[in-house]
């Protein structure tokens, strides 16, 4: 596995180191986005591409009774996310290995689904968005948070496993699969796209 492949699927020692580094780099983005996302006091929240599980830990502090599921394709991410949320594993937190394009959730079962800095690594984002729509409850929210990065840099060349989308492209994909009340918020190169299941 190349160094850049670890961005999309962290593995081994390098992957473990990258999970910690990525959280530090993504912290300002996460803090900015979480001020705008309503975390339910109760119900279920799923974080797709949960990485090291740090955003789950942050959201736990924002809700009194909600239960959280972290999902990631990386074994290293699953291990790290379980460690980071150790105190709540088996209580309010469950971490599982899985793929965004085939979510292991029942229809109409999740109140909020978040995707922090992950959809650029999904091979078929529209298929993943359809799955998210299927699993959300009526009125449930899907929040996509990303850093587009310097538009003058060819990130796809630097990180071949990644494909960038603008906030507007993501909003259009969400609309196409049935989401409504779609909003786009931006700050510098950061963006938050939210859509609701009607």
Coordinates of N, CA, C and O in Angstrom, one line a residue:
X1 N 0.8 -1.2 0.0 CA 0.0 0.0 0.0 C 0.9 1.2 0.0 O 1.8 1.3 0.8
X2 N 0.5 2.2 -0.8 CA 1.3 3.5 -0.9 C 0.9 4.4 0.2 O -0.1 4.2 0.9
X3 N 1.7 5.4 0.5 CA 1.5 6.4 1.5 C 0.1 7.0 1.3 O -0.7 7.2 2.2
X4 N -0.2 7.4 0.1 CA -1.4 8.2 -0.2 C -2.6 7.3 -0.1 O -3.7 7.8 0.3
X5 N -2.5 6.0 -0.3 CA -3.7 5.1 -0.1 C -4.2 5.1 1.3 O -5.4 4.9 1.6
X6 N -3.3 5.5 2.3 CA -3.7 5.5 3.7 C -4.7 6.6 4.0 O -5.4 6.6 5.0
X7 N -4.8 7.6 3.1 CA -5.8 8.7 3.4 C -7.2 8.1 3.2 O -8.1 8.5 4.0
X8 N -7.4 7.2 2.3 CA -8.7 6.6 2.1 C -9.0 5.4 2.9 O -10.1 5.0 3.2
X9 N -7.9 4.6 3.3 CA -8.1 3.4 4.1 C -6.9 3.1 4.9 O -6.0 2.4 4.5
X10 N -6.8 3.8 6.1 CA -5.6 3.7 6.9 C -5.3 2.2 7.3 O -6.1 1.5 7.8
X11 N -4.0 1.8 7.1 CA -3.6 0.5 7.5 C -2.2 0.5 8.2 O -1.4 1.3 7.9
X12 N -2.0 -0.4 9.1 CA -0.7 -0.6 9.7 C -0.3 0.6 10.6 O -1.0 1.5 10.9
X13 N 1.0 0.6 10.9 CA 1.6 1.7 11.7 C 1.4 3.1 11.1 O 1.0 4.0 11.7
X14 N 1.7 3.1 9.8 CA 1.5 4.4 9.1 C 0.0 4.9 9.2 O -0.2 6.1 9.4
X15 N -0.9 4.0 9.0 CA -2.3 4.3 9.1 C -2.7 4.8 10.5 O -3.4 5.8 10.6
X16 N -2.1 4.2 11.5 CA -2.4 4.6 12.9 C -1.9 6.0 13.2 O -2.6 6.8 13.8
X17 N -0.7 6.3 12.7 CA -0.1 7.6 12.8 C -0.9 8.6 12.1 O -1.2 9.7 12.6
X18 N -1.4 8.3 10.9 CA -2.2 9.2 10.1 C -3.5 9.5 10.7 O -4.0 10.7 10.6
X19 N -4.1 8.6 11.4 CA -5.4 8.8 12.0 C -5.3 10.0 13.1 O -6.2 10.8 13.2
X20 N -4.2 9.9 13.8 CA -4.0 11.0 14.9 C -3.7 12.3 14.2 O -4.2 13.3 14.6
X21 N -2.9 12.3 13.2 CA -2.5 13.5 12.5 C -3.7 14.1 11.8 O -3.9 15.4 11.9
X22 N -4.5 13.3 11.2 CA -5.7 13.8 10.5 C -6.7 14.5 11.4 O -7.3 15.5 11.1
X23 N -6.8 13.9 12.6 CA -7.8 14.5 13.6 C -7.3 15.9 13.9 O -8.1 16.9 14.0
X24 N -6.0 16.1 14.2 CA -5.5 17.4 14.5 C -5.7 18.4 13.4 O -6.1 19.5 13.6
X25 N -5.4 18.0 12.2 CA -5.6 18.8 11.0 C -7.0 19.2 10.7 O -7.4 20.3 10.3
X26 N -7.9 18.2 11.0 CA -9.4 18.4 10.7 C -10.1 19.1 11.9 O -11.3 19.4 11.7
X27 N -9.5 19.3 13.0 CA -10.2 19.8 14.2 C -10.9 21.2 13.9 O -12.1 21.3 14.2
X28 N -10.2 22.2 13.3 CA -11.0 23.4 13.1 C -12.2 23.2 12.2 O -13.2 23.9 12.4
X29 N -12.1 22.4 11.2 CA -13.2 22.1 10.3 C -14.4 21.4 11.1 O -15.5 21.8 11.0
X30 N -14.0 20.5 12.0 CA -15.0 19.8 12.8 C -15.7 20.7 13.7 O -17.0 20.7 13.8
X31 N -15.0 21.6 14.4 CA -15.5 22.5 15.3 C -16.5 23.5 14.6 O -17.5 23.8 15.1
X32 N -16.0 24.0 13.5 CA -16.9 24.9 12.7 C -18.2 24.3 12.3 O -19.3 24.8 12.4
X33 N -18.1 23.0 11.8 CA -19.3 22.3 11.3 C -20.3 22.0 12.4 O -21.5 22.1 12.3
X34 N -19.7 21.5 13.5 CA -20.6 21.0 14.6 C -21.3 22.2 15.3 O -22.4 21.9 16.0
X35 N -20.9 23.4 15.1 CA -21.7 24.5 15.6 C -23.0 24.7 14.8 O -23.9 25.4 15.2
X36 N -23.0 24.1 13.6 CA -24.2 24.3 12.7 C -25.1 23.1 12.6 O -26.1 23.1 12.0
X37 N -24.6 22.0 13.1 CA -25.3 20.7 13.0 C -26.1 20.5 14.3 O -25.5 20.5 15.4
X38 N -27.4 20.2 14.2 CA -28.2 19.9 15.4 C -28.0 18.4 15.8 O -28.5 17.6 15.0
X39 N -27.3 18.2 16.9 CA -27.2 16.8 17.3 C -28.4 16.5 18.2 O -28.7 17.2 19.2
X40 N -29.2 15.4 17.9 CA -30.4 15.1 18.6 C -30.1 14.8 20.1 O -29.0 14.1 20.4
X41 N -31.0 15.2 21.0 CA -30.8 14.8 22.4 C -31.0 13.3 22.6 O -30.4 12.7 23.5
X42 N -31.8 12.7 21.7 CA -32.1 11.3 21.8 C -32.0 10.7 20.4 O -31.7 11.4 19.5
X43 N -32.3 9.4 20.3 CA -32.3 8.8 18.9 C -30.9 8.3 18.6 O -30.1 8.0 19.4
X44 N -30.7 8.2 17.2 CA -29.5 7.5 16.7 C -28.8 8.5 15.8 O -29.4 9.1 14.9
X45 N -27.4 8.5 15.9 CA -26.6 9.2 15.0 C -25.5 8.3 14.5 O -25.0 7.5 15.2
X46 N -25.3 8.3 13.2 CA -24.2 7.5 12.6 C -23.2 8.4 11.9 O -23.5 9.4 11.2
X47 N -21.9 8.1 12.1 CA -20.8 8.9 11.5 C -20.2 7.9 10.5 O -19.5 7.0 10.9
X48 N -20.3 8.2 9.2 CA -19.8 7.3 8.2 C -18.4 7.8 7.9 O -18.1 9.0 7.7
X49 N -17.4 6.8 7.8 CA -16.0 7.2 7.6 C -15.5 7.8 8.9 O -14.9 8.9 8.9
X50 N -15.8 7.2 10.0 CA -15.6 7.8 11.3 C -14.1 8.0 11.7 O -13.8 8.7 12.7
X51 N -13.2 7.4 10.9 CA -11.8 7.5 11.2 C -11.5 7.1 12.6 O -11.9 6.1 13.1
X52 N -10.7 7.9 13.3 CA -10.3 7.6 14.7 C -11.4 7.8 15.7 O -11.1 7.6 16.9
X53 N -12.6 8.2 15.3 CA -13.7 8.3 16.3 C -13.8 9.6 17.1 O -14.6 9.7 18.0
X54 N -12.9 10.6 16.8 CA -12.9 11.8 17.6 C -14.1 12.6 17.4 O -14.6 13.2 18.4
X55 N -14.8 12.6 16.2 CA -16.0 13.4 16.1 C -17.1 12.8 16.8 O -18.0 13.5 17.3
X56 N -17.1 11.5 17.0 CA -18.1 10.8 17.8 C -18.0 11.3 19.2 O -19.0 11.6 19.9
X57 N -16.8 11.3 19.7 CA -16.5 11.8 21.1 C -17.0 13.2 21.3 O -17.6 13.5 22.3
X58 N -16.8 14.0 20.3 CA -17.2 15.4 20.4 C -18.8 15.5 20.4 O -19.3 16.3 21.2
X59 N -19.4 14.7 19.5 CA -20.9 14.7 19.5 C -21.5 14.2 20.7 O -22.6 14.6 21.1
X60 N -20.9 13.2 21.3 CA -21.4 12.6 22.6 C -21.5 13.7 23.6 O -22.5 13.7 24.4
X61 N -20.6 14.7 23.7 CA -20.7 15.7 24.6 C -21.8 16.8 24.3 O -22.1 17.6 25.2
X62 N -22.3 16.7 23.1 CA -23.4 17.6 22.7 C -24.8 17.0 22.8 O -25.7 17.7 22.5
X63 N -24.9 15.8 23.3 CA -26.2 15.2 23.4 C -26.2 14.4 24.7 O -25.3 13.7 25.1
X64 N -27.4 14.4 25.3 CA -27.5 13.7 26.6 C -27.8 12.2 26.5 O -27.3 11.4 27.3
X65 N -28.6 11.8 25.5 CA -29.0 10.4 25.4 C -28.9 9.7 24.1 O -29.1 8.5 24.0
X66 N -28.5 10.5 23.0 CA -28.4 9.9 21.7 C -27.4 8.8 21.7 O -26.4 8.8 22.4
X67 N -27.6 7.8 20.8 CA -26.7 6.7 20.7 C -25.9 6.9 19.3 O -26.5 7.3 18.4
X68 N -24.7 6.5 19.3 CA -23.8 6.8 18.1 C -23.2 5.5 17.6 O -22.8 4.6 18.3
X69 N -23.2 5.4 16.2 CA -22.6 4.3 15.5 C -21.5 4.9 14.6 O -21.8 5.9 13.8
X70 N -20.3 4.4 14.7 CA -19.2 4.8 13.9 C -19.0 3.7 12.9 O -18.9 2.5 13.2
X71 N -18.9 4.1 11.6 CA -18.6 3.1 10.5 C -17.4 3.5 9.7 O -17.3 4.6 9.3
X72 N -16.6 2.5 9.4 CA -15.4 2.8 8.6 C -14.9 1.5 7.9 O -15.1 0.4 8.4
X73 N -14.3 1.7 6.7 CA -13.8 0.5 6.0 C -12.5 0.0 6.5 O -12.0 -1.0 6.2
X74 N -11.8 0.8 7.4 CA -10.5 0.5 7.8 C -10.5 -0.2 9.2 O -11.1 0.3 10.1
X75 N -9.8 -1.3 9.3 CA -9.7 -2.0 10.6 C -9.0 -1.1 11.6 O -9.3 -1.1 12.8
X76 N -8.0 -0.4 11.1 CA -7.2 0.5 12.1 C -8.1 1.6 12.6 O -8.0 2.0 13.8
X77 N -9.0 2.1 11.7 CA -9.9 3.2 12.2 C -10.9 2.6 13.2 O -11.2 3.3 14.2
X78 N -11.4 1.4 13.0 CA -12.3 0.8 13.9 C -11.7 0.6 15.3 O -12.2 1.0 16.3
X79 N -10.4 0.1 15.3 CA -9.7 -0.1 16.6 C -9.5 1.2 17.3 O -9.7 1.4 18.5
X80 N -9.0 2.3 16.5 CA -8.8 3.6 17.1 C -10.0 4.2 17.7 O -10.0 4.8 18.8
X81 N -11.1 4.2 16.9 CA -12.4 4.8 17.3 C -12.9 4.1 18.5 O -13.5 4.7 19.4
X82 N -12.7 2.8 18.7 CA -13.2 2.1 19.9 C -12.3 2.5 21.1 O -12.9 2.7 22.2
X83 N -11.1 2.7 20.9 CA -10.2 3.1 22.0 C -10.5 4.6 22.4 O -10.6 4.8 23.6
X84 N -10.7 5.5 21.4 CA -11.0 6.9 21.7 C -12.4 7.0 22.5 O -12.5 7.9 23.3
X85 N -13.3 6.1 22.2 CA -14.6 6.1 22.8 C -14.9 5.0 23.8 O -16.0 4.6 24.1
X86 N -13.8 4.5 24.4 CA -13.8 3.3 25.2 C -14.8 3.4 26.3 O -15.5 2.4 26.6
X87 N -15.0 4.5 27.0 CA -15.9 4.6 28.1 C -17.3 4.4 27.7 O -18.2 4.0 28.6
X88 N -17.7 4.7 26.4 CA -19.1 4.5 26.0 C -19.4 3.3 25.1 O -20.5 3.2 24.7
X89 N -18.3 2.6 24.8 CA -18.5 1.4 23.9 C -19.5 0.4 24.7 O -19.2 0.1 25.9
X90 N -20.5 -0.1 24.0 CA -21.5 -1.0 24.6 C -22.5 -0.3 25.4 O -23.5 -0.9 25.9
X91 N -22.4 1.1 25.5 CA -23.4 1.9 26.2 C -24.1 2.8 25.1 O -25.2 2.5 24.6
X92 N -23.4 3.9 24.8 CA -24.0 4.8 23.8 C -23.2 4.8 22.5 O -23.6 5.5 21.6
X93 N -22.2 4.0 22.4 CA -21.4 4.0 21.2 C -21.1 2.5 20.7 O -20.8 1.6 21.5
X94 N -21.2 2.4 19.4 CA -20.9 1.1 18.7 C -20.1 1.5 17.5 O -20.4 2.4 16.7
X95 N -18.9 0.8 17.3 CA -18.1 1.1 16.1 C -18.1 -0.2 15.3 O -17.8 -1.3 15.8
X96 N -18.3 -0.1 14.0 CA -18.4 -1.2 13.1 C -17.6 -1.0 11.8 O -17.4 0.1 11.4
X97 N -17.2 -2.1 11.2 CA -16.5 -2.0 9.9 C -17.6 -2.1 8.9 O -18.5 -2.9 9.0
X98 N -17.5 -1.3 7.9 CA -18.5 -1.3 6.8 C -18.3 -0.3 5.7 O -17.3 0.5 5.8
X99 N -19.1 -0.3 4.7 CA -18.9 0.5 3.5 C -20.1 1.4 3.3 O -21.3 1.0 3.5
X100 N -19.9 2.6 2.9 CA -20.9 3.6 2.7 C -21.9 3.2 1.6 O -23.1 3.6 1.7
X101 N -21.5 2.4 0.7 CA -22.3 2.0 -0.4 C -23.2 0.8 -0.1 O -24.1 0.5 -0.9
X102 N -23.1 0.3 1.1 CA -23.9 -0.8 1.5 C -24.0 -0.7 3.0 O -23.4 -1.5 3.8
X103 N -24.8 0.2 3.5 CA -24.9 0.5 4.9 C -25.6 -0.6 5.7 O -26.7 -1.1 5.2
X104 N -25.0 -1.1 6.8 CA -25.7 -2.2 7.6 C -26.7 -1.7 8.5 O -26.8 -2.1 9.7
X105 N -27.5 -0.7 8.1 CA -28.6 -0.1 8.9 C -29.9 -0.4 8.3 O -30.1 -0.4 7.1
X106 N -31.0 -0.5 9.2 CA -32.3 -0.7 8.7 C -32.9 0.6 8.1 O -32.4 1.7 8.4
X107 N -33.9 0.4 7.2 CA -34.5 1.6 6.7 C -35.2 2.4 7.8 O -35.7 1.9 8.8
X108 N -35.1 3.8 7.6 CA -35.8 4.7 8.5 C -35.4 4.4 10.0 O -36.3 4.4 10.9
X109 N -34.1 4.3 10.2 CA -33.6 4.0 11.6 C -32.7 5.0 12.2 O -32.4 4.9 13.4
X110 N -32.1 5.9 11.4 CA -31.1 6.9 11.9 C -31.6 8.3 11.8 O -32.2 8.7 10.8
X111 N -31.4 9.1 12.9 CA -31.9 10.5 12.9 C -30.9 11.5 12.3 O -31.4 12.4 11.6
X112 N -29.6 11.2 12.4 CA -28.6 12.1 11.8 C -27.5 11.3 11.3 O -27.0 10.4 12.0
X113 N -27.0 11.5 10.1 CA -25.8 10.9 9.6 C -24.8 11.9 9.2 O -25.2 12.9 8.5
X114 N -23.6 11.8 9.7 CA -22.6 12.7 9.3 C -21.5 12.0 8.5 O -21.3 10.8 8.6
X115 N -20.8 12.8 7.7 CA -19.7 12.3 6.9 C -18.6 13.4 6.8 O -18.7 14.4 6.0
X116 N -17.7 13.3 7.7 CA -16.6 14.3 7.9 C -15.4 13.9 7.0 O -14.8 12.8 7.2
X117 N -15.1 14.7 6.0 CA -13.9 14.5 5.2 C -13.7 13.1 4.7 O -12.7 12.4 4.8
X118 N -14.8 12.5 4.1 CA -14.8 11.1 3.7 C -15.3 10.9 2.3 O -14.9 10.1 1.5
X119 N -16.3 11.7 1.9 CA -17.0 11.4 0.6 C -16.1 11.5 -0.6 O -16.3 10.9 -1.7
X120 N -15.0 12.3 -0.5 CA -14.0 12.4 -1.6 C -13.3 11.0 -1.9 O -12.7 10.8 -2.9
X121 N -13.5 10.1 -0.9 CA -12.8 8.8 -1.0 C -13.8 7.7 -1.4 O -13.5 6.6 -1.6
X122 N -15.1 8.1 -1.5 CA -16.1 7.1 -1.9 C -16.1 6.8 -3.4 O -16.1 7.8 -4.2
X123 N -16.0 5.6 -3.8 CA -15.9 5.2 -5.2 C -17.2 5.6 -5.9 O -17.2 6.1 -7.1
X124 N -18.3 5.4 -5.3 CA -19.6 5.8 -5.9 C -20.5 6.6 -4.9 O -21.4 6.1 -4.3
X125 N -20.2 7.9 -4.8 CA -20.9 8.7 -3.8 C -22.4 8.7 -4.0 O -23.1 8.7 -3.0
X126 N -22.9 8.7 -5.2 CA -24.4 8.8 -5.3 C -25.0 7.5 -4.8 O -26.1 7.6 -4.2
X127 N -24.3 6.4 -4.9 CA -24.8 5.1 -4.4 C -24.8 5.2 -2.9 O -25.8 4.8 -2.2
X128 N -23.8 5.8 -2.3 CA -23.7 6.0 -0.9 C -24.8 6.9 -0.4 O -25.4 6.7 0.7
X129 N -25.0 8.0 -1.1 CA -26.1 9.0 -0.7 C -27.4 8.3 -0.7 O -28.3 8.6 0.1
X130 N -27.7 7.4 -1.7 CA -29.0 6.7 -1.7 C -29.1 5.8 -0.5 O -30.2 5.7 0.1
X131 N -28.0 5.2 -0.1 CA -28.0 4.4 1.1 C -28.3 5.2 2.4 O -29.1 4.8 3.3
X132 N -27.7 6.4 2.4 CA -27.9 7.3 3.6 C -29.4 7.7 3.6 O -30.1 7.6 4.7
X133 N -30.0 8.0 2.4 CA -31.4 8.4 2.4 C -32.3 7.3 2.8 O -33.3 7.5 3.6
X134 N -32.0 6.1 2.4 CA -32.8 4.9 2.8 C -32.8 4.7 4.3 O -33.8 4.4 4.9
X135 N -31.7 4.9 5.0 CA -31.6 4.6 6.4 C -32.0 5.7 7.3 O -32.3 5.4 8.5
X136 N -32.1 6.9 6.8 CA -32.6 8.0 7.7 C -34.1 7.9 8.0 O -34.8 7.4 7.1
X137 N -34.5 8.4 9.1 CA -35.9 8.5 9.5 C -36.4 9.7 8.7 O -35.7 10.5 8.1
X138 N -37.8 9.8 8.6 CA -38.4 10.9 7.9 C -38.0 12.2 8.7 O -38.2 12.2 9.9
X139 N -37.5 13.2 8.0 CA -37.1 14.4 8.7 C -35.6 14.3 9.1 O -35.1 15.3 9.7
X140 N -35.0 13.2 8.9 CA -33.6 13.0 9.3 C -32.7 13.8 8.5 O -33.0 14.1 7.3
X141 N -31.5 14.1 9.0 CA -30.5 15.0 8.4 C -29.3 14.3 8.0 O -28.8 13.4 8.7
X142 N -28.7 14.6 6.8 CA -27.4 14.1 6.4 C -26.5 15.3 6.2 O -26.9 16.3 5.5
X143 N -25.4 15.3 6.9 CA -24.4 16.4 6.8 C -23.1 15.9 6.3 O -22.5 15.0 6.8
X144 N -22.7 16.6 5.2 CA -21.4 16.3 4.5 C -20.5 17.5 4.8 O -20.7 18.6 4.4
X145 N -19.3 17.1 5.4 CA -18.4 18.2 5.8 C -17.0 17.9 5.1 O -16.5 16.8 5.2
X146 N -16.5 18.9 4.4 CA -15.2 18.7 3.7 C -14.4 19.9 3.6 O -14.9 21.0 3.7
X147 N -13.1 19.7 3.4 CA -12.2 20.8 3.1 C -11.8 20.6 1.6 O -11.2 19.6 1.3
X148 N -12.3 21.5 0.7 CA -12.0 21.3 -0.7 C -10.5 21.5 -1.0 O -10.0 21.0 -2.0
X149 N -9.8 22.2 -0.1 CA -8.4 22.4 -0.3 C -8.1 23.5 -1.3 O -9.0 24.1 -1.9
X150 N -6.9 23.8 -1.5 CA -6.5 24.8 -2.5 C -6.9 24.4 -3.9 O -6.5 23.4 -4.4
X151 N -7.8 25.2 -4.5 CA -8.3 24.9 -5.8 C -7.3 24.9 -6.9 O -7.5 24.3 -8.0
X152 N -6.1 25.5 -6.6 CA -5.0 25.5 -7.6 C -4.1 24.3 -7.6 O -3.2 24.1 -8.4
X153 N -4.4 23.4 -6.6 CA -3.5 22.2 -6.4 C -4.3 21.0 -7.0 O -5.5 20.9 -6.8
X154 N -3.6 20.2 -7.7 CA -4.2 19.0 -8.3 C -4.1 17.9 -7.3 O -3.2 17.1 -7.3
X155 N -5.1 17.9 -6.4 CA -5.1 17.0 -5.3 C -5.2 15.5 -5.7 O -4.7 14.6 -5.1
X156 N -6.0 15.3 -6.8 CA -6.2 14.0 -7.3 C -4.9 13.4 -7.8 O -4.8 12.1 -7.7
X157 N -4.0 14.2 -8.3 CA -2.7 13.7 -8.7 C -1.9 13.3 -7.5 O -1.2 12.3 -7.5
X158 N -2.0 14.2 -6.5 CA -1.2 13.9 -5.2 C -1.8 12.7 -4.5 O -1.0 11.9 -3.9
X159 N -3.1 12.6 -4.4 CA -3.8 11.5 -3.7 C -4.7 10.8 -4.7 O -5.9 11.1 -4.8
X160 N -4.2 9.8 -5.5 CA -5.0 9.2 -6.5 C -6.2 8.5 -6.1 O -7.2 8.3 -6.9
X161 N -6.4 8.1 -4.8 CA -7.6 7.4 -4.4 C -8.7 8.4 -4.0 O -9.8 8.1 -3.6
X162 N -8.4 9.7 -4.3 CA -9.4 10.8 -4.0 C -10.0 11.4 -5.2 O -9.3 11.6 -6.2
X163 N -11.3 11.8 -5.1 CA -11.9 12.6 -6.2 C -12.7 13.7 -5.5 O -13.6 13.5 -4.7
X164 N -12.3 15.0 -5.8 CA -12.9 16.1 -5.1 C -14.2 16.5 -5.8 O -14.4 16.4 -7.0
X165 N -15.2 16.9 -5.0 CA -16.4 17.5 -5.5 C -16.6 18.8 -4.8 O -16.3 19.0 -3.7
X166 N -17.2 19.8 -5.6 CA -17.6 21.1 -4.9 C -18.8 20.9 -4.1 O -19.5 19.9 -4.2
X167 N -19.0 21.8 -3.2 CA -20.2 21.8 -2.4 C -21.5 21.7 -3.3 O -22.5 21.0 -3.0
X168 N -21.5 22.5 -4.4 CA -22.6 22.5 -5.3 C -22.8 21.2 -5.9 O -24.0 20.8 -6.1
X169 N -21.8 20.5 -6.3 CA -21.9 19.2 -6.9 C -22.5 18.2 -5.9 O -23.3 17.3 -6.3
X170 N -22.1 18.2 -4.7 CA -22.6 17.4 -3.7 C -24.1 17.7 -3.4 O -24.9 16.8 -3.3
X171 N -24.4 19.0 -3.4 CA -25.8 19.4 -3.2 C -26.7 18.8 -4.3 O -27.8 18.3 -4.1
X172 N -26.2 18.9 -5.5 CA -26.9 18.4 -6.7 C -27.1 16.8 -6.6 O -28.2 16.3 -6.9
X173 N -26.1 16.1 -6.2 CA -26.2 14.7 -6.0 C -27.2 14.3 -4.9 O -28.0 13.4 -5.1
X174 N -27.2 15.1 -3.8 CA -28.2 14.9 -2.8 C -29.6 15.1 -3.3 O -30.5 14.3 -3.0
X175 N -29.8 16.1 -4.1 CA -31.1 16.4 -4.6 C -31.6 15.3 -5.5 O -32.7 14.9 -5.5
X176 N -30.6 14.8 -6.3 CA -30.9 13.7 -7.3 C -31.4 12.4 -6.6 O -32.3 11.7 -7.2
X177 N -30.9 12.1 -5.4 CA -31.4 10.9 -4.8 C -32.5 11.1 -3.8 O -32.9 10.2 -3.1
X178 N -33.1 12.3 -3.8 CA -34.3 12.5 -3.0 C -34.2 13.4 -1.8 O -35.3 13.6 -1.1
X179 N -33.1 14.0 -1.5 CA -33.0 14.9 -0.3 C -33.7 16.2 -0.7 O -33.7 16.7 -1.8
X180 N -34.2 16.9 0.4 CA -34.8 18.2 0.3 C -34.2 19.2 1.3 O -33.4 18.8 2.1
X181 N -34.7 20.4 1.1 CA -34.2 21.5 2.0 C -32.7 21.5 2.2 O -32.1 21.5 3.3
X182 N -32.0 21.4 1.0 CA -30.6 21.3 1.0 C -30.0 22.7 1.2 O -30.4 23.7 0.6
X183 N -29.0 22.8 2.1 CA -28.3 24.0 2.4 C -26.8 23.8 2.2 O -26.2 22.7 2.4
X184 N -26.1 24.9 1.8 CA -24.7 24.9 1.6 C -24.1 26.1 2.4 O -24.5 27.2 2.3
X185 N -23.2 25.7 3.3 CA -22.5 26.7 4.1 C -21.0 26.6 3.8 O -20.4 25.5 3.7
X186 N -20.3 27.8 3.7 CA -18.9 27.7 3.4 C -18.1 28.7 4.3 O -18.6 29.7 4.7
X187 N -16.8 28.3 4.5 CA -15.9 29.2 5.2 C -14.5 28.9 4.6 O -14.0 27.8 4.8
X188 N -14.0 29.9 3.9 CA -12.7 29.6 3.2 C -12.8 28.4 2.3 O -13.7 28.4 1.5
X189 N -12.0 27.4 2.5 CA -12.1 26.2 1.6 C -13.0 25.1 2.3 O -13.1 24.0 1.7
X190 N -13.6 25.4 3.4 CA -14.4 24.4 4.1 C -15.8 24.5 3.6 O -16.3 25.6 3.3
X191 N -16.5 23.4 3.6 CA -18.0 23.5 3.3 C -18.7 22.4 4.1 O -18.2 21.4 4.4
X192 N -20.0 22.8 4.3 CA -21.0 21.9 5.0 C -22.2 21.9 4.1 O -22.8 22.9 3.8
X193 N -22.6 20.7 3.6 CA -23.8 20.5 2.9 C -24.8 19.7 3.7 O -24.4 18.6 4.1
X194 N -26.0 20.2 3.9 CA -27.0 19.4 4.7 C -28.2 19.2 3.9 O -28.7 20.1 3.1
X195 N -28.8 18.0 3.9 CA -30.0 17.7 3.3 C -30.9 16.9 4.2 O -30.4 16.2 5.1
X196 N -32.2 16.9 4.0 CA -33.2 16.2 4.8 C -34.1 15.2 4.0 O -34.4 15.5 2.9
X197 N -34.4 14.2 4.7 CA -35.3 13.2 4.1 C -36.8 13.6 4.4 O -37.2 13.8 5.5
X198 N -37.5 13.8 3.3 CA -38.9 14.2 3.5 C -39.9 13.0 3.4 O -39.6 12.0 2.8

